[in-house]
mmCIF file of C-alpha atoms in Angstrom:
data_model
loop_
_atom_site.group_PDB
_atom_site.id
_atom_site.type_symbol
_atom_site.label_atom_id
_atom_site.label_comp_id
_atom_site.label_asym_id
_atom_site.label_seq_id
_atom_site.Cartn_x
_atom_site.Cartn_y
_atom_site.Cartn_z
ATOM 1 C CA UNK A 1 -84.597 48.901 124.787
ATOM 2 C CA UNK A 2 -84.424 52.075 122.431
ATOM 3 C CA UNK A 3 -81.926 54.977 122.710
ATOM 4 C CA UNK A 4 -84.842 57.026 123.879
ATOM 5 C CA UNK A 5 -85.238 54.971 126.984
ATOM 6 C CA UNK A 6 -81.675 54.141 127.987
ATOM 7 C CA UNK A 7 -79.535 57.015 130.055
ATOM 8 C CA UNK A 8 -75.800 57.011 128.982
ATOM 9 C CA UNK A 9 -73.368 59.315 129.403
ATOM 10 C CA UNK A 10 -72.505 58.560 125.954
ATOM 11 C CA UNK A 11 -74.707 56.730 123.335
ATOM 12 C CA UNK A 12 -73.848 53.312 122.788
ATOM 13 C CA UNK A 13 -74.434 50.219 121.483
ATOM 14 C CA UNK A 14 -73.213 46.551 122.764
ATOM 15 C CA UNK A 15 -72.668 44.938 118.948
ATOM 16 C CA UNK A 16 -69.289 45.506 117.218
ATOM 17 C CA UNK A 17 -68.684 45.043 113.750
ATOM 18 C CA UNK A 18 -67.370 40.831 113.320
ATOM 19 C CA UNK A 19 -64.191 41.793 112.114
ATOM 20 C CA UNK A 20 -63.569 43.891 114.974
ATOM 21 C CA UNK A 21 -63.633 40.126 116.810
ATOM 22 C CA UNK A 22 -61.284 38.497 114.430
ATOM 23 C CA UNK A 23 -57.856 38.007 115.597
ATOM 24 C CA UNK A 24 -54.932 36.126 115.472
ATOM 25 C CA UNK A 25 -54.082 33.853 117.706
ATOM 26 C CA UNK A 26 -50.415 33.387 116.742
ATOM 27 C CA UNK A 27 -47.529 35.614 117.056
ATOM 28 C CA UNK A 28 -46.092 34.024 119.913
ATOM 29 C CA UNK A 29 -43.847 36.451 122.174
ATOM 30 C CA UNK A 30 -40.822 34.518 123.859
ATOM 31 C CA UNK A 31 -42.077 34.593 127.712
ATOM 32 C CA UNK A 32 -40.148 34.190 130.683
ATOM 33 C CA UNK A 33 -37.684 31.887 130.291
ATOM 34 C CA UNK A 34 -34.615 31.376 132.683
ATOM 35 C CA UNK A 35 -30.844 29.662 132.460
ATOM 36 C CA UNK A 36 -29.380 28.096 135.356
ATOM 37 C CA UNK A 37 -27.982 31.317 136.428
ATOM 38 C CA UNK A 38 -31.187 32.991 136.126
ATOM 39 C CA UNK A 39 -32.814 30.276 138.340
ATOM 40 C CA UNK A 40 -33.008 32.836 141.067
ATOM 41 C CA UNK A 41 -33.878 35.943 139.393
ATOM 42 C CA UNK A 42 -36.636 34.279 137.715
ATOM 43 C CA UNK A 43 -37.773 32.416 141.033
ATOM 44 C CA UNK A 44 -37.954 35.681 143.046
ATOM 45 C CA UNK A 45 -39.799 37.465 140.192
ATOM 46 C CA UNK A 46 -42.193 35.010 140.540
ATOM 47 C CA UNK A 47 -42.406 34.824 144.054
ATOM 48 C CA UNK A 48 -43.136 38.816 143.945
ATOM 49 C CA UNK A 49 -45.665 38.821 141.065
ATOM 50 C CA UNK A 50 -49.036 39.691 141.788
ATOM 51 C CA UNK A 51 -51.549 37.120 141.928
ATOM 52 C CA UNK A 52 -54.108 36.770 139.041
ATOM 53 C CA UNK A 53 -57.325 38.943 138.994
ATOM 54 C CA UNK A 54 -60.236 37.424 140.590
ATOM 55 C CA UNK A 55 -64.443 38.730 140.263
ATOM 56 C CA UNK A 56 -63.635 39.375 143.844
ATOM 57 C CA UNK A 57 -60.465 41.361 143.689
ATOM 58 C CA UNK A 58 -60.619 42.929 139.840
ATOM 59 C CA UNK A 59 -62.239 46.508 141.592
ATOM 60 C CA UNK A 60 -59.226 48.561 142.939
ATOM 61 C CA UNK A 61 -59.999 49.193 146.612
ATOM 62 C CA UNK A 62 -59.522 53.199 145.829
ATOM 63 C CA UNK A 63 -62.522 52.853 143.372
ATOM 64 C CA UNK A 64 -64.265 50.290 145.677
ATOM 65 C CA UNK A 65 -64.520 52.964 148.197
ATOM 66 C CA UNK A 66 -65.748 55.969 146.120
ATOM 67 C CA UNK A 67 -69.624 57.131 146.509
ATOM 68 C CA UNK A 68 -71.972 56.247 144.326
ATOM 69 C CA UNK A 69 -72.406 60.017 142.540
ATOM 70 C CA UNK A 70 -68.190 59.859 142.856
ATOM 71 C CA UNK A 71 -68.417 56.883 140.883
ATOM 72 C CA UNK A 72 -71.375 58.148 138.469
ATOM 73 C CA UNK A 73 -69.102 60.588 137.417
ATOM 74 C CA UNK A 74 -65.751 59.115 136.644
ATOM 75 C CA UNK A 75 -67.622 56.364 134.981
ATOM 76 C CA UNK A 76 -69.166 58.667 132.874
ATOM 77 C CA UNK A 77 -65.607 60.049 132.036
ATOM 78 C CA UNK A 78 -63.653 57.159 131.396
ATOM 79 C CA UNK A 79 -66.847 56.407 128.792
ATOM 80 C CA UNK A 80 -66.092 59.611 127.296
ATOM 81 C CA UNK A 81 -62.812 59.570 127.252
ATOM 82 C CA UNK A 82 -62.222 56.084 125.535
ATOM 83 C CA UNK A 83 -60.941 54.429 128.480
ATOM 84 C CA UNK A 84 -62.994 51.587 128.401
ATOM 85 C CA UNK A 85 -61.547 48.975 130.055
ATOM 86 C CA UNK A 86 -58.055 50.107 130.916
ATOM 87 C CA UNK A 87 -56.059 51.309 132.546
ATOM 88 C CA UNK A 88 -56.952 48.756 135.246
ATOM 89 C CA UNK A 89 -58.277 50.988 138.335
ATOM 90 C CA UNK A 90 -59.449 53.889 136.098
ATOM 91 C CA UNK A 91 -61.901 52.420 133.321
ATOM 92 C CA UNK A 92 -65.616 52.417 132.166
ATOM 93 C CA UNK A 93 -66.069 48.877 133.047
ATOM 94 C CA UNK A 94 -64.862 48.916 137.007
ATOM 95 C CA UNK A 95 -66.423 51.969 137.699
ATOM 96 C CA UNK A 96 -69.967 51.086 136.196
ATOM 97 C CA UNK A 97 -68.867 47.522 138.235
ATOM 98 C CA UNK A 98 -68.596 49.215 141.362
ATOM 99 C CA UNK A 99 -71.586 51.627 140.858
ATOM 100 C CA UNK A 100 -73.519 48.378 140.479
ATOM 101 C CA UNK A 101 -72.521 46.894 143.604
ATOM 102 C CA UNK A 102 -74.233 49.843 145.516
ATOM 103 C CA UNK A 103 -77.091 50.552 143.105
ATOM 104 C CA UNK A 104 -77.947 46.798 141.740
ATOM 105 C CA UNK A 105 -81.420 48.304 140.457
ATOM 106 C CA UNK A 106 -79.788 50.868 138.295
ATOM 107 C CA UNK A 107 -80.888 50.203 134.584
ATOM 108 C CA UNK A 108 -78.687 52.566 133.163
ATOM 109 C CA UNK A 109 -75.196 50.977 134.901
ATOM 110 C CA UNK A 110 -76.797 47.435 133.808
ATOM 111 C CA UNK A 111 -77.126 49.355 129.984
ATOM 112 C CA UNK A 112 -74.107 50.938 129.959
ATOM 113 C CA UNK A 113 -71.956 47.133 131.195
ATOM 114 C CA UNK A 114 -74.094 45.834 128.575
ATOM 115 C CA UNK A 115 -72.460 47.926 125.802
ATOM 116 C CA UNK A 116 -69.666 47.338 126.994
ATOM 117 C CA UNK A 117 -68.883 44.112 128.011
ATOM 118 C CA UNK A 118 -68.418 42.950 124.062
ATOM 119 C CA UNK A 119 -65.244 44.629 123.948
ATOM 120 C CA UNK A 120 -64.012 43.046 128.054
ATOM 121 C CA UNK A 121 -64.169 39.882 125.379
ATOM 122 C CA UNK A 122 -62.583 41.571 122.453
ATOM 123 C CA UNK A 123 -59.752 42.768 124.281
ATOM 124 C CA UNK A 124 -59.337 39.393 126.641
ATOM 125 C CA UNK A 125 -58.679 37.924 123.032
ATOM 126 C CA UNK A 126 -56.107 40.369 122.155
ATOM 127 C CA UNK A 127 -54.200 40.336 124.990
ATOM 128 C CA UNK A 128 -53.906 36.371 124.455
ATOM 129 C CA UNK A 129 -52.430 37.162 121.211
ATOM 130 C CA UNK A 130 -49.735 39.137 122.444
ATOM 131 C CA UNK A 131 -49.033 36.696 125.767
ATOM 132 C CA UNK A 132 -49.874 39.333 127.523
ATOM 133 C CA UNK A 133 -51.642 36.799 130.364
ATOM 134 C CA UNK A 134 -52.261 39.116 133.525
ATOM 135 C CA UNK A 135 -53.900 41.473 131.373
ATOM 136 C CA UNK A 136 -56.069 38.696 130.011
ATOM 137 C CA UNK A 137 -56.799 37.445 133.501
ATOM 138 C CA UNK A 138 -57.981 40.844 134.750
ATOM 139 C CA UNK A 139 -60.326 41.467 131.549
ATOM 140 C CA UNK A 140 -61.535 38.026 132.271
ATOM 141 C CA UNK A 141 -62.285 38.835 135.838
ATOM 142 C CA UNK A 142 -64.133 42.027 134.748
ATOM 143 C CA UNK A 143 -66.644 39.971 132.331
ATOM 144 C CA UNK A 144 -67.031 37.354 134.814
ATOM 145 C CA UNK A 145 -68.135 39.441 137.823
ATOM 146 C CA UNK A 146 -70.484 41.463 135.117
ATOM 147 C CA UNK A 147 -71.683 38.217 134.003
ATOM 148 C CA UNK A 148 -70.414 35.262 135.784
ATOM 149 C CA UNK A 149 -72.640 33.227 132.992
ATOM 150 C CA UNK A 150 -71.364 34.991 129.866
ATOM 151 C CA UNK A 151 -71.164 32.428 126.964
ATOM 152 C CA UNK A 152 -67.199 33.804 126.195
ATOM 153 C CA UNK A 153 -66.006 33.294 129.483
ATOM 154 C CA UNK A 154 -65.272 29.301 129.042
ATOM 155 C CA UNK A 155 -63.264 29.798 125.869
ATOM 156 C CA UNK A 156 -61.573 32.549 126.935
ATOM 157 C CA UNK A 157 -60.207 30.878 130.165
ATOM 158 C CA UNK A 158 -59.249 27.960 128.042
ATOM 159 C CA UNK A 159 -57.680 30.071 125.385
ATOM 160 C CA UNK A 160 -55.537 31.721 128.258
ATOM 161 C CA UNK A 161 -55.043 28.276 129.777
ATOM 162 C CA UNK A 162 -53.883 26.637 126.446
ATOM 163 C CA UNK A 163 -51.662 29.723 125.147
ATOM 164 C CA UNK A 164 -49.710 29.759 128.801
ATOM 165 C CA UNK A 165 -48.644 26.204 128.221
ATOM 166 C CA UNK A 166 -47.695 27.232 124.398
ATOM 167 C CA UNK A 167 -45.653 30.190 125.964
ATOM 168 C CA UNK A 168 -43.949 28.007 129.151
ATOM 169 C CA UNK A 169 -42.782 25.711 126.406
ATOM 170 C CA UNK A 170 -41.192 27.617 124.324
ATOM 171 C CA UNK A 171 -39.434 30.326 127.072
ATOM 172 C CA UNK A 172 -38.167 26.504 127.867
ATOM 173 C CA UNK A 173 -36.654 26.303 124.610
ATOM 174 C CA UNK A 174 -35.107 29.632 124.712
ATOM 175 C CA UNK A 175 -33.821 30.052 128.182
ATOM 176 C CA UNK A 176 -33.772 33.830 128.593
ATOM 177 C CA UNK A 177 -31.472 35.244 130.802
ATOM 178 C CA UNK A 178 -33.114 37.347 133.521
ATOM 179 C CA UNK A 179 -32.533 40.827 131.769
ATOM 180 C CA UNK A 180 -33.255 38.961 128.369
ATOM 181 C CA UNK A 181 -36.875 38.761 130.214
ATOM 182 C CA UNK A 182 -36.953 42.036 131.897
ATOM 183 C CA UNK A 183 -36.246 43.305 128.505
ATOM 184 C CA UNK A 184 -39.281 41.691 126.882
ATOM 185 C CA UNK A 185 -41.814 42.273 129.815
ATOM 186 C CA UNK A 186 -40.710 45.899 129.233
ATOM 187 C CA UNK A 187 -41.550 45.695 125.909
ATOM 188 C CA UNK A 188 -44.623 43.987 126.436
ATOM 189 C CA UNK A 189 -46.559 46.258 128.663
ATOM 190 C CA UNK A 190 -44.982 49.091 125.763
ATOM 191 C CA UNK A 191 -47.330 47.269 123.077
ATOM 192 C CA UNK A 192 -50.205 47.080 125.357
ATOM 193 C CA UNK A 193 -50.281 50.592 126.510
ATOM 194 C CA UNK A 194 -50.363 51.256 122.652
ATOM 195 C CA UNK A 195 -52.529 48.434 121.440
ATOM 196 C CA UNK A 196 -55.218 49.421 124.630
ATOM 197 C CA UNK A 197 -55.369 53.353 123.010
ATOM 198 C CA UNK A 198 -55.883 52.322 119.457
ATOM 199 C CA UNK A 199 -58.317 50.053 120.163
ATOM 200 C CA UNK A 200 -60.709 51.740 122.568
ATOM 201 C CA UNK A 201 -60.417 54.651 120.390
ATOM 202 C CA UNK A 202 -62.128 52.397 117.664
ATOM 203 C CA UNK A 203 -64.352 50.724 119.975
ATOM 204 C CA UNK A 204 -65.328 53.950 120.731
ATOM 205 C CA UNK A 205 -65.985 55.181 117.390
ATOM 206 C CA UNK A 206 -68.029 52.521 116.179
ATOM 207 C CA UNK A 207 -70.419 51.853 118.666
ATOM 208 C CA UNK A 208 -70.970 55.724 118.491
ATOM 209 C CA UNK A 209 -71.597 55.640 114.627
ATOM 210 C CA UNK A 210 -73.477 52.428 115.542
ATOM 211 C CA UNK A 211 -75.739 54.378 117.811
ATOM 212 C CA UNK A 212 -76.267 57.302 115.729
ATOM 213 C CA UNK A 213 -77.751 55.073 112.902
ATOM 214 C CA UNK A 214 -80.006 53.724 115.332
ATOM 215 C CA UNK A 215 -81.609 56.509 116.320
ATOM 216 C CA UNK A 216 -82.109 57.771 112.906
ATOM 217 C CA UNK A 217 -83.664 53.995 112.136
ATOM 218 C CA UNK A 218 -86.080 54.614 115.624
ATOM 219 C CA UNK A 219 -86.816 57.942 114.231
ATOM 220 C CA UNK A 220 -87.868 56.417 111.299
ATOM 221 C CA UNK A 221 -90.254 54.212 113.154
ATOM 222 C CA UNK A 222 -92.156 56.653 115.034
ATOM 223 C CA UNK A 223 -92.359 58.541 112.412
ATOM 224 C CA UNK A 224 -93.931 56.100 110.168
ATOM 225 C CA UNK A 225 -96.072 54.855 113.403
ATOM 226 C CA UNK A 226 -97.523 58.504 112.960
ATOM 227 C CA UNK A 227 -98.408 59.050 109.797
#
């Protein structure tokens, strides 16, 4: 499907340069670790955590409930606006997600998730990389309810899995106190808030240039189809 044909609120296109994809796994952040006088900071932290993102619960009940032309618009927005897949409640991805749910036969929310879900995978991988799991499980959640068959979702639940494990281990080894992993949770959510701007503001960019070169190629085309 052509630009000419697809309705956006902002042109698009779902393929990202491959070195946009490519990043490190390593750079393991200490996670929550505990003493023995921590025990029961640590245990009622986890007790009050919220539970991982599921396809079922990723949509915020506040955008859940919003009307389809309500949605239309603050999809179109967020799009605009670079915030493509975070913050979680106020994004691209779980508006156009919600929109779908009451207009399934929309073929410009089914474009639009298809531009979009290559970065859902893009950023799932980053937030791995910074142990920054709950994030990972929500962008997970999003790509799975927009595609529950999506070729990334296997290795990027094993990839969270596997790097959990890594992490568990060595808070283990460290045994931080319970402000030690205040401190670093704090710090954490610092660095994604940061990471999340500069890189939707790239995404952004580049699937805009991306766009623009394609309509010049599909002007091209039709013009050589005239002549």
């Amino acid at each position: 499907m052509n630009s000419d044909t697809r309705v956006r609120p902002m042109p698009r296109v779902s393929v990202l340069p491959r070195a946009v994809l490519v990043l490190a796994l390593g750079g393991l952040l200490a996670a929550c670790g505990k003493d023995e006088t921590a025990t029961p900071a640590a245990g009622t932290a986890a007790s009050t955590a919220q539970p991982a993102a599921t396809p079922a619960t990723v949509i915020s009940g506040k955008v859940a409930a919003m009307k389809p032309a309500e949605l239309r618009d603050a999809a179109s927005k967020a799009y605009n606006e670079n915030r493509l897949y975070a913050p979680a409640g106020d994004n691209a991805i779980e508006y156009y997600l919600a929109l779908r749910d009451k207009s399934p036969n929309d073929a410009a929310v089914s474009s639009a998730l298809t531009d979009l879900l290559p970065m859902a995978v893009i950023a799932t991988e980053q937030s791995v990389a910074r142990n920054d799991f709950s994030e990972a499980q929500r962008l997970t959640a999003l790509l799975e309810k927009a595609d529950p068959q999506h070729p990334a979702l296997t290795r990027l639940k094993t990839a969270i899995t596997d790097q959990q494990q890594v992490a568990q281990q060595r808070a283990t080894q460290q045994q931080l106190t319970a402000e030690e992993q205040a401190k670093k949770q704090a710090d954490l959510e610092k660095q994604r808030l940061e990471d999340q701007k500069k890189q939707q503001a790239l995404a952004a960019k580049q699937l805009a240039d991306s766009q623009v070169a394609d309509r010049g190629a599909a002007a091209a085309r039709a013009a050589a189809d005239r002549a």
